[in-house]
Amino acid sequence: MNKKELKAQMIRKEKTVDQLCAALGISRSAWFRKINGASEFTQGEITGLRFELELDDHLTGVIFFSEEVS
């Protein structure tokens, strides 16, 4: 997951963690576990974030499905 791009999109769309947690029906602690890689966003949560942050297919891929290869 690309945490920096997710945060950048949150800033672009002026959305806070609390607003997104409320929209997704998750707690702040669940949010931070997910963005820090301890657990993953569900398909439903990704769909919700696509709506809330107005993510197109490209940005969705960049944020949620990009893997860094060394």
Coordinates of C-alpha atoms in Angstrom, one line a residue:
M1 CA 0.0 0.0 0.0
N2 CA 1.2 3.5 -0.8
K3 CA 0.5 5.4 2.4
K4 CA 2.0 8.6 1.1
E5 CA -0.3 8.8 -1.9
L6 CA -3.3 8.0 0.3
K7 CA -2.4 10.8 2.6
A8 CA -1.8 13.1 -0.4
Q9 CA -5.3 12.3 -1.8
M10 CA -6.8 12.9 1.6
I11 CA -5.3 16.4 1.6
R12 CA -6.4 17.1 -2.0
K13 CA -10.0 16.2 -1.1
E14 CA -9.8 17.8 2.4
K15 CA -10.8 14.6 4.2
T16 CA -9.7 13.8 7.7
V17 CA -9.0 10.4 9.2
D18 CA -12.1 10.8 11.4
Q19 CA -14.3 11.5 8.4
L20 CA -13.0 8.5 6.5
C21 CA -13.4 6.2 9.5
A22 CA -17.0 7.3 10.0
A23 CA -17.7 6.8 6.3
L24 CA -16.1 3.3 6.3
G25 CA -17.6 2.3 9.7
I26 CA -14.2 1.5 11.2
S27 CA -12.3 2.8 14.3
R28 CA -9.3 5.0 14.3
S29 CA -7.2 2.2 15.6
A30 CA -8.4 -0.1 12.7
W31 CA -7.5 2.7 10.3
F32 CA -4.0 3.0 11.6
R33 CA -3.5 -0.8 11.6
K34 CA -4.5 -0.8 7.9
I35 CA -2.4 2.1 6.7
N36 CA 0.6 0.7 8.6
G37 CA 0.3 -2.8 7.1
A38 CA -0.8 -4.7 10.2
S39 CA -4.1 -5.6 8.4
E40 CA -5.5 -4.9 5.0
F41 CA -8.4 -2.8 3.7
T42 CA -11.4 -5.0 2.7
Q43 CA -12.8 -4.7 -0.8
G44 CA -15.8 -2.8 0.6
E45 CA -13.5 -0.4 2.4
I46 CA -11.5 0.2 -0.8
T47 CA -14.8 0.9 -2.6
G48 CA -15.8 3.3 0.1
L49 CA -12.4 5.1 -0.1
R50 CA -12.8 5.3 -3.9
F51 CA -16.0 7.1 -3.4
E52 CA -15.0 9.4 -0.5
L53 CA -11.6 10.4 -2.1
E54 CA -12.9 10.4 -5.7
L55 CA -10.2 7.8 -6.8
D56 CA -10.1 6.7 -10.4
D57 CA -8.8 3.3 -11.4
H58 CA -5.2 4.5 -11.8
L59 CA -5.0 6.1 -8.3
T60 CA -6.7 3.1 -6.8
G61 CA -4.1 0.9 -8.3
V62 CA -1.3 3.2 -7.2
I63 CA -2.5 3.4 -3.6
F64 CA -3.7 -0.1 -2.9
F65 CA -2.2 -2.5 -5.4
S66 CA 1.4 -1.3 -6.1
E67 CA 4.2 -3.4 -4.8
E68 CA 7.7 -2.0 -4.4
V69 CA 10.3 -4.2 -5.9
S70 CA 13.9 -3.9 -4.9

